[in-house]
Tab-separated table of C-alpha atoms and ligand atoms in Angstrom:
chain	number	residue	atom	x	y	z
A	1	UNK	CA	155.962	227.457	37.382
A	2	UNK	CA	155.105	223.852	36.430
A	3	UNK	CA	152.649	221.885	38.580
A	4	UNK	CA	155.619	219.775	39.758
A	5	UNK	CA	157.103	222.921	41.317
A	6	UNK	CA	153.840	224.151	42.818
A	7	UNK	CA	154.235	224.146	46.602
A	8	UNK	CA	151.529	222.839	48.904
A	9	UNK	CA	149.842	225.275	51.279
A	10	UNK	CA	151.172	224.187	54.657
A	11	UNK	CA	150.350	224.995	58.272
A	12	UNK	CA	153.688	223.679	59.522
A	13	UNK	CA	155.831	226.353	61.160
A	14	UNK	CA	159.639	226.182	61.214
A	15	UNK	CA	160.890	224.160	64.215
A	16	UNK	CA	163.599	226.661	65.156
A	17	UNK	CA	161.428	229.785	64.672
A	18	UNK	CA	157.893	228.603	65.518
A	19	UNK	CA	156.525	232.137	65.809
A	20	UNK	CA	157.465	232.943	62.205
A	21	UNK	CA	155.600	231.951	59.025
A	22	UNK	CA	157.262	229.205	56.930
A	23	UNK	CA	160.324	230.763	55.204
A	24	UNK	CA	159.028	229.550	51.827
A	25	UNK	CA	156.121	232.003	52.030
A	26	UNK	CA	158.344	234.931	52.932
A	27	UNK	CA	160.499	234.065	49.930
A	28	UNK	CA	157.448	233.810	47.669
A	29	UNK	CA	156.161	237.156	48.962
A	30	UNK	CA	159.458	238.771	47.958
A	31	UNK	CA	159.968	236.973	44.629
A	32	UNK	CA	156.595	235.756	43.383
A	33	UNK	CA	153.934	237.426	45.533
A	34	UNK	CA	150.912	235.991	43.717
A	35	UNK	CA	151.544	232.379	42.890
A	36	UNK	CA	149.794	229.013	42.711
A	37	UNK	CA	149.787	226.580	45.648
A	38	UNK	CA	148.176	223.169	45.968
A	39	UNK	CA	145.702	222.069	48.647
A	40	UNK	CA	143.841	218.836	49.463
A	41	UNK	CA	146.983	216.668	49.075
A	42	UNK	CA	147.737	218.147	45.676
A	43	UNK	CA	144.268	217.574	44.221
A	44	UNK	CA	143.367	221.258	43.883
A	45	UNK	CA	145.188	224.535	43.450
A	46	UNK	CA	144.585	228.179	44.274
A	47	UNK	CA	146.384	231.526	44.108
A	48	UNK	CA	148.386	232.438	47.186
A	49	UNK	CA	148.354	236.212	47.732
A	50	UNK	CA	151.146	237.090	50.143
A	51	UNK	CA	151.747	240.875	50.073
A	52	UNK	CA	149.899	243.105	52.552
A	53	UNK	CA	148.655	245.488	49.864
A	54	UNK	CA	147.456	242.662	47.600
A	55	UNK	CA	145.826	240.899	50.570
A	56	UNK	CA	143.703	244.002	51.202
A	57	UNK	CA	142.950	244.328	47.489
A	58	UNK	CA	141.489	240.792	47.488
A	59	UNK	CA	139.662	240.967	50.817
A	60	UNK	CA	138.170	244.375	50.001
A	61	UNK	CA	136.902	243.407	46.537
A	62	UNK	CA	133.289	242.141	46.214
A	63	UNK	CA	134.340	240.163	43.110
A	64	UNK	CA	135.859	237.656	45.557
A	65	UNK	CA	133.202	235.457	47.137
A	66	UNK	CA	133.308	233.624	50.476
A	67	UNK	CA	130.540	231.218	49.446
A	68	UNK	CA	131.911	227.687	49.644
A	69	UNK	CA	129.128	226.210	47.516
A	70	UNK	CA	130.920	227.382	44.332
A	71	UNK	CA	132.413	224.312	42.746
A	72	UNK	CA	136.183	224.701	42.979
A	73	UNK	CA	136.094	226.918	46.087
A	74	UNK	CA	139.461	226.413	47.847
A	75	UNK	CA	137.889	225.298	51.133
A	76	UNK	CA	139.923	224.149	54.087
A	77	UNK	CA	138.791	220.533	53.632
A	78	UNK	CA	138.209	218.677	50.335
A	79	UNK	CA	134.841	217.408	51.562
A	80	UNK	CA	133.658	220.620	53.229
A	81	UNK	CA	129.853	220.676	53.255
A	82	UNK	CA	128.370	223.536	51.162
A	83	UNK	CA	128.231	226.781	53.106
A	84	UNK	CA	129.922	224.778	55.823
A	85	UNK	CA	126.655	224.464	57.691
A	86	UNK	CA	125.926	228.044	58.355
A	87	UNK	CA	129.474	229.164	59.045
A	88	UNK	CA	128.500	232.832	59.066
A	89	UNK	CA	131.799	234.100	57.598
A	90	UNK	CA	131.111	232.015	54.460
A	91	UNK	CA	128.013	233.905	53.329
A	92	UNK	CA	128.044	236.602	50.645
A	93	UNK	CA	125.800	239.674	50.533
A	94	UNK	CA	122.882	240.129	50.714
A	95	UNK	CA	122.456	237.232	53.211
A	96	UNK	CA	125.730	238.108	54.915
A	97	UNK	CA	124.670	241.753	55.287
A	98	UNK	CA	121.365	240.791	56.914
A	99	UNK	CA	122.950	238.288	59.279
A	100	UNK	CA	125.747	240.638	60.281
A	101	UNK	CA	123.229	243.434	60.900
A	102	UNK	CA	121.606	241.366	63.666
A	103	UNK	CA	124.905	241.410	65.556
A	104	UNK	CA	126.612	244.743	64.824
A	105	UNK	CA	125.089	246.489	67.836
A	106	UNK	CA	126.276	243.709	70.137
A	107	UNK	CA	129.913	244.256	69.243
A	108	UNK	CA	129.958	248.054	69.028
A	109	UNK	CA	132.945	249.591	70.819
A	110	UNK	CA	130.651	251.360	73.309
A	111	UNK	CA	128.761	248.176	74.157
A	112	UNK	CA	132.004	246.225	74.583
A	113	UNK	CA	133.414	249.072	76.719
A	114	UNK	CA	130.675	248.377	79.234
A	115	UNK	CA	131.963	244.792	79.566
A	116	UNK	CA	135.467	245.895	80.572
A	117	UNK	CA	134.902	245.963	84.356
A	118	UNK	CA	133.477	242.437	84.203
A	119	UNK	CA	136.429	241.219	82.107
A	120	UNK	CA	138.818	242.823	84.626
A	121	UNK	CA	137.158	241.171	87.617
A	122	UNK	CA	137.107	237.756	85.900
A	123	UNK	CA	140.818	238.223	85.120
A	124	UNK	CA	141.548	239.023	88.772
A	125	UNK	CA	139.488	236.081	90.027
A	126	UNK	CA	141.217	233.567	87.716
A	127	UNK	CA	144.666	234.870	88.690
A	128	UNK	CA	143.711	234.791	92.404
A	129	UNK	CA	142.595	231.175	92.099
A	130	UNK	CA	145.671	230.169	90.117
A	131	UNK	CA	148.179	231.745	92.498
A	132	UNK	CA	146.421	231.008	95.824
A	133	UNK	CA	148.504	227.983	96.752
A	134	UNK	CA	150.620	227.233	93.716
A	135	UNK	CA	153.806	228.516	92.106
A	136	UNK	CA	153.341	226.740	88.777
A	137	UNK	CA	150.467	225.938	86.415
A	138	UNK	CA	149.383	225.173	82.901
A	139	UNK	CA	148.437	228.709	81.896
A	140	UNK	CA	146.118	227.483	79.120
A	141	UNK	CA	144.032	225.418	81.532
A	142	UNK	CA	143.966	227.973	84.337
A	143	UNK	CA	143.835	231.294	82.534
A	144	UNK	CA	144.057	231.718	78.764
A	145	UNK	CA	141.224	229.320	77.873
A	146	UNK	CA	138.800	229.979	80.763
A	147	UNK	CA	138.925	233.775	80.475
A	148	UNK	CA	137.563	234.181	76.915
A	149	UNK	CA	135.208	231.223	77.459
A	150	UNK	CA	133.705	232.851	80.560
A	151	UNK	CA	133.414	236.210	78.784
A	152	UNK	CA	131.678	234.852	75.679
A	153	UNK	CA	129.343	232.698	77.813
A	154	UNK	CA	128.335	235.752	79.786
A	155	UNK	CA	127.786	237.846	76.661
A	156	UNK	CA	125.768	235.186	74.837
A	157	UNK	CA	123.901	233.846	77.861
A	158	UNK	CA	125.383	230.328	77.686
A	159	UNK	CA	126.053	228.423	80.953
A	160	UNK	CA	129.819	228.168	81.512
A	161	UNK	CA	129.331	224.754	83.167
A	162	UNK	CA	128.942	223.394	79.634
A	163	UNK	CA	132.402	224.599	78.583
A	164	UNK	CA	133.892	221.157	78.010
A	165	UNK	CA	131.028	220.294	75.681
A	166	UNK	CA	131.419	223.368	73.475
A	167	UNK	CA	135.215	223.627	73.661
A	168	UNK	CA	135.655	220.038	72.476
A	169	UNK	CA	133.367	220.539	69.469
A	170	UNK	CA	134.847	223.940	68.627
A	171	UNK	CA	138.284	222.343	68.362
A	172	UNK	CA	136.976	220.177	65.498
A	173	UNK	CA	136.286	223.298	63.402
A	174	UNK	CA	139.953	224.323	63.446
A	175	UNK	CA	141.435	220.823	63.161
A	176	UNK	CA	142.917	220.362	59.676
A	177	UNK	CA	142.695	216.577	60.093
A	178	UNK	CA	138.956	216.555	60.855
A	179	UNK	CA	136.827	215.315	57.955
A	180	UNK	CA	133.806	217.143	56.583
A	181	UNK	CA	131.685	214.508	58.321
A	182	UNK	CA	133.274	215.187	61.712
A	183	UNK	CA	132.883	218.911	61.096
A	184	UNK	CA	129.184	218.444	60.329
A	185	UNK	CA	128.633	216.275	63.393
A	186	UNK	CA	130.298	218.796	65.718
A	187	UNK	CA	128.352	221.634	64.102
A	188	UNK	CA	124.993	219.875	64.351
A	189	UNK	CA	125.552	218.906	67.988
A	190	UNK	CA	126.415	222.460	68.943
A	191	UNK	CA	123.546	223.750	66.834
A	192	UNK	CA	121.047	221.531	68.678
A	193	UNK	CA	122.514	222.645	72.017
A	194	UNK	CA	122.163	226.324	71.125
A	195	UNK	CA	118.729	225.876	69.534
A	196	UNK	CA	117.520	224.499	72.903
A	197	UNK	CA	119.032	227.480	74.706
A	198	UNK	CA	117.361	229.892	72.268
A	199	UNK	CA	114.010	228.215	72.920
A	200	UNK	CA	114.539	228.536	76.671
A	201	UNK	CA	115.448	232.234	76.278
A	202	UNK	CA	112.242	232.904	74.370
A	203	UNK	CA	110.223	231.955	77.448
A	204	UNK	CA	112.601	233.574	79.880
A	205	UNK	CA	114.675	236.306	78.207
A	206	UNK	CA	117.788	237.765	79.800
A	207	UNK	CA	120.141	240.640	79.007
A	208	UNK	CA	122.186	238.592	76.551
A	209	UNK	CA	122.843	238.118	72.822
A	210	UNK	CA	120.859	234.874	72.528
A	211	UNK	CA	117.733	236.518	73.975
A	212	UNK	CA	118.087	239.389	71.516
A	213	UNK	CA	118.604	236.926	68.641
A	214	UNK	CA	115.163	235.470	69.397
A	215	UNK	CA	113.752	238.971	68.866
A	216	UNK	CA	115.352	239.060	65.397
A	217	UNK	CA	113.718	235.692	64.655
A	218	UNK	CA	110.334	237.024	65.825
A	219	UNK	CA	110.805	240.128	63.648
A	220	UNK	CA	111.448	237.848	60.655
A	221	UNK	CA	114.988	239.178	59.999
A	222	UNK	CA	116.544	235.721	60.347
A	223	UNK	CA	115.185	232.185	60.621
A	224	UNK	CA	115.443	230.047	63.738
A	225	UNK	CA	118.089	227.982	62.014
A	226	UNK	CA	120.076	231.141	61.121
A	227	UNK	CA	119.919	232.222	64.766
A	228	UNK	CA	121.258	228.926	66.094
A	229	UNK	CA	123.973	228.876	63.391
A	230	UNK	CA	125.012	232.414	64.333
A	231	UNK	CA	125.114	231.405	67.970
A	232	UNK	CA	127.384	228.432	67.201
A	233	UNK	CA	129.738	230.672	65.247
A	234	UNK	CA	129.903	233.280	68.014
A	235	UNK	CA	130.462	230.729	70.757
A	236	UNK	CA	133.276	229.118	68.757
A	237	UNK	CA	134.924	232.314	67.430
A	238	UNK	CA	134.494	234.038	70.775
A	239	UNK	CA	136.793	231.739	72.732
A	240	UNK	CA	139.024	229.654	70.446
A	241	UNK	CA	140.767	232.641	68.828
A	242	UNK	CA	141.316	234.872	71.870
A	243	UNK	CA	142.452	231.913	73.997
A	244	UNK	CA	145.214	231.083	71.527
A	245	UNK	CA	146.145	234.730	71.162
A	246	UNK	CA	146.509	235.118	74.954
A	247	UNK	CA	148.697	232.018	75.242
A	248	UNK	CA	150.923	232.785	72.252
A	249	UNK	CA	151.322	236.414	73.350
A	250	UNK	CA	152.564	235.151	76.714
A	251	UNK	CA	155.071	232.870	74.954
A	252	UNK	CA	156.294	235.728	72.729
A	253	UNK	CA	156.708	238.101	75.689
A	254	UNK	CA	158.483	235.552	77.870
A	255	UNK	CA	160.909	234.921	75.044
A	256	UNK	CA	161.602	238.645	74.744
A	257	UNK	CA	161.058	239.981	78.311
A	258	UNK	CA	162.745	243.325	77.590
A	259	UNK	CA	159.474	244.287	75.860
A	260	UNK	CA	157.263	243.690	78.910
A	261	UNK	CA	157.715	247.191	80.439
A	262	UNK	CA	156.087	248.690	77.321
A	263	UNK	CA	153.002	246.533	77.872
A	264	UNK	CA	152.822	247.812	81.452
A	265	UNK	CA	153.507	251.489	80.699
A	266	UNK	CA	149.825	252.526	80.488
A	267	UNK	CA	146.596	251.931	78.558
A	268	UNK	CA	147.786	253.557	75.311
A	269	UNK	CA	151.029	251.590	75.326
A	270	UNK	CA	149.156	248.378	76.199
A	271	UNK	CA	146.724	248.944	73.313
A	272	UNK	CA	149.612	249.424	70.889
A	273	UNK	CA	151.396	246.379	72.306
A	274	UNK	CA	148.288	244.285	71.648
A	275	UNK	CA	148.140	245.478	68.011
A	276	UNK	CA	151.771	244.508	67.529
A	277	UNK	CA	151.170	241.087	69.098
A	278	UNK	CA	148.170	240.606	66.791
A	279	UNK	CA	150.339	241.514	63.788
A	280	UNK	CA	153.359	239.484	64.829
A	281	UNK	CA	151.456	236.334	65.821
A	282	UNK	CA	148.563	236.462	63.311
A	283	UNK	CA	147.077	233.286	64.751
A	284	UNK	CA	144.457	232.742	62.015
A	285	UNK	CA	147.072	231.157	59.740
A	286	UNK	CA	144.868	228.792	57.716
A	287	UNK	CA	144.630	231.468	55.017
A	288	UNK	CA	141.400	233.356	54.327
A	289	UNK	CA	139.708	231.632	51.390
A	290	UNK	CA	137.945	233.321	48.470
A	291	UNK	CA	136.637	232.511	44.970
A	292	UNK	CA	136.778	234.883	41.958
A	293	UNK	CA	133.324	235.624	40.535
A	294	UNK	CA	134.879	237.480	37.579
A	295	UNK	CA	138.354	238.137	36.163
A	296	UNK	CA	140.266	240.477	38.480
A	297	UNK	CA	143.813	241.796	38.165
A	298	UNK	CA	145.661	242.065	41.467
A	299	UNK	CA	149.300	243.174	41.647
A	300	UNK	CA	149.642	242.700	37.879
A	301	UNK	CA	148.344	239.099	37.918
A	302	UNK	CA	144.954	238.247	36.433
A	303	UNK	CA	142.918	235.902	38.586
A	304	UNK	CA	140.251	234.370	36.352
A	305	UNK	CA	136.605	233.852	37.199
A	306	UNK	CA	136.226	230.470	38.895
A	307	UNK	CA	139.709	230.422	40.438
A	308	UNK	CA	140.342	230.209	44.168
A	309	UNK	CA	142.458	232.521	46.312
A	310	UNK	CA	144.141	231.981	49.679
A	311	UNK	CA	145.214	235.009	51.730
A	312	UNK	CA	147.676	234.023	54.493
A	313	UNK	CA	147.358	237.019	56.799
A	314	UNK	CA	150.345	235.864	58.878
A	315	UNK	CA	152.549	236.265	55.789
A	316	UNK	CA	150.999	239.583	54.693
A	317	UNK	CA	151.544	240.970	58.202
A	318	UNK	CA	155.294	240.348	57.832
A	319	UNK	CA	155.553	242.256	54.524
A	320	UNK	CA	158.689	244.453	54.715
A	321	UNK	CA	157.081	246.966	52.337
A	322	UNK	CA	154.409	247.668	54.943
A	323	UNK	CA	156.216	247.026	58.247
A	324	UNK	CA	159.867	247.920	58.934
A	325	UNK	CA	161.904	244.950	60.173
A	326	UNK	CA	158.692	242.861	60.074
A	327	UNK	CA	160.060	239.717	61.747
A	328	UNK	CA	160.883	241.603	64.954
A	329	UNK	CA	158.359	241.972	67.729
A	330	UNK	CA	158.389	245.687	68.558
A	331	UNK	CA	155.660	246.703	71.007
A	332	UNK	CA	156.391	250.367	70.262
A	333	UNK	CA	155.877	250.000	66.486
A	334	UNK	CA	153.965	253.028	65.219
A	335	UNK	CA	151.910	251.397	62.443
A	336	UNK	CA	151.128	247.995	63.985
A	337	UNK	CA	147.403	248.728	63.823
A	338	UNK	CA	147.461	248.457	60.022
A	339	UNK	CA	147.738	244.667	60.370
A	340	UNK	CA	145.204	242.372	58.714
A	341	UNK	CA	145.120	239.821	61.566
A	342	UNK	CA	141.348	240.456	61.852
A	343	UNK	CA	140.929	240.269	58.065
A	344	UNK	CA	139.762	243.191	55.943
A	345	UNK	CA	136.614	244.194	54.057
A	346	UNK	CA	133.068	243.082	54.752
A	347	UNK	CA	134.096	239.973	56.709
A	348	UNK	CA	136.537	241.816	58.942
A	349	UNK	CA	136.286	240.300	62.420
A	350	UNK	CA	133.062	241.364	64.086
A	351	UNK	CA	134.401	240.426	67.520
A	352	UNK	CA	137.551	242.550	67.330
A	353	UNK	CA	136.474	245.115	69.964
A	354	UNK	CA	135.848	242.219	72.344
A	355	UNK	CA	139.131	240.473	71.514
A	356	UNK	CA	141.010	243.751	71.960
A	357	UNK	CA	139.336	244.455	75.309
A	358	UNK	CA	140.239	241.000	76.632
A	359	UNK	CA	143.850	241.190	75.448
A	360	UNK	CA	144.332	244.777	76.680
A	361	UNK	CA	143.052	243.851	80.133
A	362	UNK	CA	144.386	240.331	80.630
A	363	UNK	CA	147.954	240.606	79.327
A	364	UNK	CA	149.076	243.622	81.420
A	365	UNK	CA	147.332	242.205	84.490
A	366	UNK	CA	149.056	238.827	84.093
A	367	UNK	CA	152.527	240.388	83.912
A	368	UNK	CA	151.785	242.953	86.644
A	369	UNK	CA	150.559	240.312	89.064
A	370	UNK	CA	153.314	237.823	88.267
A	371	UNK	CA	156.545	239.775	87.674
A	372	UNK	CA	158.526	236.537	88.055
A	373	UNK	CA	156.491	234.685	85.418
A	374	UNK	CA	158.604	232.405	83.214
A	375	UNK	CA	158.332	229.257	81.154
A	376	UNK	CA	158.604	226.034	83.158
A	377	UNK	CA	160.230	224.264	80.201
A	378	UNK	CA	162.832	225.401	77.652
A	379	UNK	CA	161.297	227.361	74.769
A	380	UNK	CA	162.290	224.526	72.380
A	381	UNK	CA	160.118	222.078	74.358
A	382	UNK	CA	156.864	224.017	74.009
A	383	UNK	CA	154.433	221.994	71.902
A	384	UNK	CA	153.002	224.353	69.308
A	385	UNK	CA	149.789	223.256	67.626
A	386	UNK	CA	150.289	221.463	64.366
A	387	UNK	CA	147.604	221.210	61.744
A	388	UNK	CA	145.131	223.654	63.197
A	389	UNK	CA	143.796	226.589	61.206
A	390	UNK	CA	144.187	228.772	64.308
A	391	UNK	CA	147.741	228.667	65.677
A	392	UNK	CA	148.546	228.321	69.365
A	393	UNK	CA	149.694	225.946	72.095
A	394	UNK	CA	147.687	223.177	73.746
A	395	UNK	CA	149.375	223.754	77.085
A	396	UNK	CA	151.737	226.317	78.520
A	397	UNK	CA	153.645	225.241	81.644
A	398	UNK	CA	154.749	228.311	83.607
A	399	UNK	CA	156.229	229.102	87.026
A	400	UNK	CA	156.319	232.375	88.996
B	1	HEM	C1	142.386	237.565	68.665
B	1	HEM	C2	141.216	237.100	68.401
B	1	HEM	C3	140.596	237.012	67.024
B	1	HEM	C4	141.177	236.950	65.786
B	1	HEM	C5	142.654	236.969	65.443
B	1	HEM	C6	140.093	236.876	64.807
B	1	HEM	C7	140.280	236.817	63.428
B	1	HEM	C8	139.260	236.855	62.508
B	1	HEM	C9	139.446	236.902	61.070
B	1	HEM	C10	140.804	236.871	60.363
B	1	HEM	C11	138.224	236.963	60.484
B	1	HEM	C12	137.931	237.111	58.985
B	1	HEM	C13	137.502	235.845	58.287
B	1	HEM	C14	137.409	236.024	56.771
B	1	HEM	O1	137.565	237.112	56.237
B	1	HEM	O2	137.172	235.022	56.097
B	1	HEM	C15	137.249	236.943	61.564
B	1	HEM	C16	135.891	236.971	61.380
B	1	HEM	C17	134.979	236.898	62.409
B	1	HEM	N1	135.238	236.899	63.768
B	1	HEM	FE1	137.046	236.999	64.624
B	1	HEM	N2	138.904	236.893	65.480
B	1	HEM	C18	139.155	236.985	66.835
B	1	HEM	C19	138.234	237.049	67.850
B	1	HEM	C20	136.871	237.023	67.696
B	1	HEM	C21	135.916	237.128	68.762
B	1	HEM	C22	136.238	237.312	70.246
B	1	HEM	C23	134.688	237.050	68.202
B	1	HEM	C24	133.377	237.172	68.963
B	1	HEM	C25	132.439	236.399	68.971
B	1	HEM	C26	134.870	236.914	66.756
B	1	HEM	C27	133.857	236.829	65.829
B	1	HEM	C28	134.044	236.851	64.445
B	1	HEM	C29	132.952	236.837	63.494
B	1	HEM	C30	131.459	236.783	63.832
B	1	HEM	C31	133.531	236.854	62.214
B	1	HEM	C32	132.827	236.799	60.866
B	1	HEM	C33	132.565	238.182	60.368
B	1	HEM	C34	131.906	238.204	59.008
B	1	HEM	O3	132.031	237.274	58.209
B	1	HEM	O4	131.247	239.208	58.743
B	1	HEM	N3	136.208	236.900	66.502
B	1	HEM	N4	137.906	236.894	62.779
């Protein structure tokens, strides 16, 4: 393929099928599953790995680095600062291993299980408040954004009153139009905010992740700067992703209401429904970025040392070789859980037990409480996010 033919990696979804990946990528996956794409307005190129099996082969291979300080790393922005200012997911072992070890206990399934009653009561409270005197609302403002924000604040020990401050800055991290400078500014502001909170926790510890992070600093496992960087990452990743997943799941279910009974059939069915929604929607659609440290052959194609790789999990999760009739939402699908919506390998989403708990509680409760829930505007008029690395909607007008 000549450079003239090389397509650009694009976040733009088709207007008529906004819940599907761009058709070009599905075609590439079928015809040319490992191929070059351009990024940074054509100034750089990287391999696009579109099949599910090849995606796992890349993400599970330590020869592919996440460290953005390699010259030629296919980062999301051309002027991304090295290591993207402590963006935890961009570290390689052994630093990554040490940093992740400070948090693994916090996100263990058992620990997250203990949060379920609190998540359920917050869900009930938000739905009570939303429905008390109204029959319509913006579901993003009233439910899908506040719920994960409240939950992550509680877990970390961050005051929810500051939500506008951290939500606004978190949005910069996923905005494809934001410059490296704007990214750095948002990161440093949030870092200073969390560093102050960590200092306050040291004098007055609580039963929260930030207080326990100060213990890791005292034990010398991580530096103070590492701790505040980790805290920024958790605060951001803990609400921005799940909020979009809750809103887009609601859109997908309202478009295909015959599926809703499966979500409401019981905890096992709800858990499977959530896996299928994760697969089908795959909201982290900016492509997971890697850099080859040595020559590696994947799916018959040799990726040379120094070349970049982009793994679009939303395309891999629609691979017909791994999922039957992949473009259909099927809440009863028996292998939905094999999706790579949380990534794969050492960087696989640390917060997935938390995300799953929130989705498994909030989605059935929303549809149980509001059996008449429907979109307040035609599906075609919903404004899907454009140019964000995490897909979603900014607002979701609904009536019930
Ligand atoms: C539906 C919601 C979510 C989705 C779809 C999602 C998706 C992802 C993906 C695809 C990655 C892999 C990045 C890579 O390999 O480069 C990741 C990593 C990560 N996620 Fe999530 N995430 C979600 C919710 C959360 C939540 C609630 C948290 C909790 C704070 C969280 C914390 C993290 C962390 C800390 C990492 C980095 C792990 C590492 O590098 O070792 N995520 N997530």
